Amino acid sequence: NAGVTQTPKFQVLKTGQSMTLQCAQDMNHEYMSWYRQDPGMGLRLIHYSVGAGITDQGEVPNGYNVSRSTTEDFPLRLLSAAPSQTSVYFCASSSSGTQSENSPLHFGNGTRLTVT
Amino acid sequence: SQELEQSPQSLIVQEGKNLTINCTSSKTLYGLYWYKQKYGEGLIFLMMLQKGGEEKSHEKITAKLDEKKQQSSLHITASQPSHAGIYLCGADSGTSYGKLTFGQGTILTVHP
């Protein structure tokens, strides 16, 4: 039971570098999302997807790109990393974008990103 | 946009003590979710509340939704070190499909 798998677990980037945070789920969930977690600010929604080929912006989308070519994968791309993007990133999925006890969000274990 | 405010931001208790964490929304709550996070891990779903006055329990954790006050409380009875972690409340906006908002979290430390 893999659930939601995020890679890598840790990453250090220099300002201006690009990278992709990977997220894969094996539960056939239609809804996937990316959050960033910063001290004292809780989780903030970056981008989300309600199905393959469909993505939309969340609360803090600037500096990030996403695509959803398959149901299983939802990668998050940083085109030109900035120190302000230092954070812990969580990918989550559920069977529905409207949460319920039957379809809560399932979270990955996070990627801790440092941009110097 | 909907905002969720949690209080307290951090809490240190002795094992065996009871405690309460509050979550207040700036808008009407259509669904309120409680998650727990252990350090270095993702969030684990605890329970969901939808109806005003609804109360649910999971082991020694009880959550209640006061719809009129747009507030939810999470109560832990006889706390144990295993209860330590970060508790986050989350809410569905009810208008924008897929946009879920979370509070800033409450850090709970339980001393044995």
Coordinates of N, CA, C and O in Angstrom, one line a residue, chain A residues 31 33 35 37-38 40-43 45 48 50 56-58 90 95-101 104-110 112, chain B residues 1 9 33 35 37 39-50 56 86 88 92 96-105:
Chain A
Y31 N -8.5 13.6 -7.8 CA -8.1 14.9 -7.3 C -6.7 14.8 -6.7 O -6.4 13.9 -5.9
S33 N -3.3 17.5 -5.4 CA -2.9 18.9 -5.0 C -1.5 19.0 -4.5 O -1.0 18.0 -4.0
Y35 N 0.7 21.5 -1.7 CA 0.7 22.5 -0.7 C 2.2 22.7 -0.3 O 3.0 21.9 -0.4
Q37 N 4.2 24.1 3.2 CA 4.1 24.4 4.6 C 5.2 25.2 5.2 O 6.4 24.8 5.1
D38 N 4.9 26.3 5.7 CA 5.9 27.2 6.3 C 5.5 27.5 7.7 O 4.4 27.5 8.1
G40 N 4.2 28.7 11.1 CA 3.3 29.7 11.5 C 2.2 30.0 10.4 O 1.4 30.8 10.6
M41 N 2.3 29.3 9.2 CA 1.4 29.7 8.1 C 0.6 28.5 7.7 O -0.2 28.6 6.7
G42 N 0.7 27.4 8.3 CA -0.1 26.2 8.0 C 0.3 25.7 6.6 O 1.4 25.9 6.0
L43 N -0.7 25.1 5.9 CA -0.6 24.6 4.6 C -1.2 25.6 3.6 O -2.4 26.0 3.8
L45 N -2.3 26.2 -0.4 CA -2.5 25.5 -1.7 C -1.8 26.1 -2.8 O -1.9 27.3 -3.1
Y48 N -3.8 22.6 -8.0 CA -4.5 21.4 -7.8 C -5.1 20.9 -9.1 O -5.1 21.6 -10.1
V50 N -8.3 18.3 -10.8 CA -9.5 17.5 -10.5 C -9.5 16.3 -11.5 O -10.5 15.5 -11.5
D56 N -5.5 23.7 -12.0 CA -6.0 25.1 -11.6 C -5.1 25.6 -10.5 O -4.4 24.9 -9.8
Q57 N -5.1 26.9 -10.4 CA -4.2 27.6 -9.4 C -4.9 27.6 -8.0 O -6.1 27.7 -7.9
G58 N -4.0 27.5 -7.0 CA -4.4 27.7 -5.7 C -4.1 29.0 -5.1 O -4.2 30.0 -5.9
F90 N 4.1 19.4 0.2 CA 3.3 18.2 0.4 C 2.4 18.0 -0.8 O 1.7 18.9 -1.3
S95 N -10.3 10.9 -3.6 CA -11.1 10.4 -4.7 C -12.1 11.5 -5.1 O -12.7 11.4 -6.2
S96 N -12.2 12.6 -4.3 CA -13.1 13.7 -4.7 C -12.5 15.0 -4.2 O -11.8 15.1 -3.2
G97 N -12.7 16.1 -5.0 CA -12.2 17.4 -4.6 C -13.1 18.0 -3.4 O -12.6 18.9 -2.7
T98 N -14.3 17.5 -3.3 CA -15.1 17.8 -2.1 C -14.8 16.8 -1.1 O -15.2 15.6 -1.3
Q99 N -14.3 17.2 0.0 CA -13.8 16.2 1.0 C -15.0 15.6 1.8 O -16.0 16.2 2.0
S100 N -14.9 14.4 2.2 CA -15.8 13.7 3.0 C -15.1 12.6 3.8 O -13.9 12.4 3.6
E101 N -15.7 12.0 4.7 CA -15.1 11.0 5.5 C -14.7 9.8 4.6 O -13.8 9.1 4.9
P104 N -11.2 11.5 2.3 CA -10.3 12.5 2.9 C -9.0 12.6 2.0 O -8.8 11.8 1.2
L105 N -8.3 13.7 2.3 CA -7.0 13.9 1.6 C -6.0 12.9 2.2 O -5.9 12.7 3.4
H106 N -5.3 12.3 1.3 CA -4.1 11.4 1.6 C -2.9 12.2 1.3 O -2.7 12.6 0.1
F107 N -2.0 12.3 2.2 CA -0.8 13.1 2.0 C 0.4 12.2 1.9 O 0.6 11.1 2.4
G108 N 1.4 12.7 1.0 CA 2.7 12.1 1.0 C 3.5 12.6 2.2 O 3.0 13.4 3.0
N109 N 4.7 12.1 2.4 CA 5.6 12.5 3.5 C 6.3 13.8 3.3 O 7.1 14.2 4.2
G110 N 6.2 14.4 2.2 CA 6.8 15.7 2.0 C 8.2 15.7 1.4 O 8.9 14.8 1.5
R112 N 11.4 18.3 1.6 CA 12.0 19.5 2.3 C 13.0 20.2 1.3 O 14.0 19.6 1.0
Chain B
S1 N -11.3 35.1 0.5 CA -11.0 33.7 0.7 C -11.2 33.3 2.1 O -11.2 34.2 3.0
Q9 N -1.4 28.4 19.4 CA -0.4 28.0 18.4 C 0.5 26.9 18.8 O 0.9 26.1 18.0
Y33 N -12.4 19.6 8.8 CA -11.6 18.4 8.9 C -10.4 18.6 9.9 O -9.8 19.7 9.9
Y35 N -6.7 17.1 11.0 CA -5.6 16.2 10.6 C -4.5 16.3 11.7 O -4.4 17.3 12.4
Q37 N -0.2 15.7 12.2 CA 1.0 15.6 11.6 C 2.2 15.3 12.6 O 2.3 16.0 13.5
Y39 N 6.3 14.9 13.2 CA 7.4 15.6 12.6 C 8.0 14.8 11.5 O 8.3 13.6 11.7
G40 N 8.2 15.5 10.3 CA 8.9 14.8 9.2 C 8.0 13.9 8.4 O 8.4 13.2 7.5
E41 N 6.7 13.9 8.7 CA 5.8 13.0 8.0 C 4.6 13.9 7.5 O 4.5 15.0 7.7
G42 N 3.8 13.2 6.7 CA 2.6 13.9 6.1 C 1.5 13.9 7.1 O 1.6 13.5 8.3
L43 N 0.4 14.4 6.7 CA -0.8 14.6 7.5 C -1.7 13.3 7.5 O -1.8 12.7 6.5
I44 N -2.2 13.0 8.7 CA -3.1 11.9 8.8 C -4.5 12.4 9.1 O -4.6 13.2 10.1
F45 N -5.5 11.9 8.4 CA -6.9 12.4 8.6 C -7.4 11.8 9.9 O -7.2 10.6 10.2
L46 N -8.0 12.7 10.8 CA -8.6 12.2 12.0 C -10.1 12.1 11.9 O -10.6 11.0 12.2
M47 N -10.7 13.2 11.6 CA -12.2 13.1 11.4 C -12.7 14.3 10.7 O -12.0 15.3 10.6
M48 N -14.0 14.2 10.3 CA -14.6 15.3 9.6 C -16.0 15.6 10.3 O -16.7 14.7 10.7
L49 N -16.3 16.9 10.3 CA -17.6 17.4 10.9 C -18.3 18.2 9.8 O -17.7 19.0 9.1
Q50 N -19.6 18.0 9.7 CA -20.3 18.7 8.6 C -21.5 19.5 9.2 O -21.9 20.5 8.7
K56 N -17.8 14.1 17.1 CA -17.3 12.8 16.8 C -16.1 12.5 17.7 O -15.4 13.4 18.1
I86 N 1.5 18.0 15.4 CA 0.9 19.2 14.9 C -0.5 18.9 14.5 O -0.7 18.0 13.7
L88 N -3.9 20.2 12.6 CA -4.4 21.2 11.7 C -5.8 21.0 11.4 O -6.3 19.8 11.2
D92 N -13.4 23.0 3.6 CA -13.9 23.1 2.2 C -14.6 24.4 2.0 O -15.5 24.7 2.8
S96 N -15.7 26.7 -4.3 CA -14.7 26.4 -5.3 C -14.2 25.0 -5.1 O -13.5 24.6 -4.2
Y97 N -14.6 24.1 -6.1 CA -14.3 22.7 -6.0 C -12.8 22.5 -6.0 O -12.0 23.0 -6.8
G98 N -12.3 21.8 -5.0 CA -10.9 21.5 -4.9 C -10.1 22.4 -4.1 O -8.9 22.2 -3.9
K99 N -10.6 23.6 -3.7 CA -9.8 24.5 -3.0 C -10.0 24.3 -1.5 O -11.0 24.7 -0.9
L100 N -9.1 23.7 -0.8 CA -9.2 23.4 0.6 C -8.2 24.3 1.4 O -7.1 24.5 1.0
T101 N -8.7 24.9 2.4 CA -7.9 25.8 3.3 C -7.6 25.2 4.6 O -8.4 24.5 5.2
F102 N -6.4 25.4 5.1 CA -5.9 24.9 6.4 C -5.6 26.0 7.3 O -5.2 27.1 6.9
G103 N -5.7 25.7 8.6 CA -5.3 26.6 9.6 C -3.8 26.5 9.8 O -3.1 25.7 9.1
Q104 N -3.2 27.3 10.6 CA -1.7 27.4 10.7 C -1.1 26.2 11.5 O 0.1 26.0 11.6
G105 N -2.0 25.5 12.2 CA -1.6 24.4 13.0 C -1.3 24.7 14.5 O -1.0 25.8 14.8

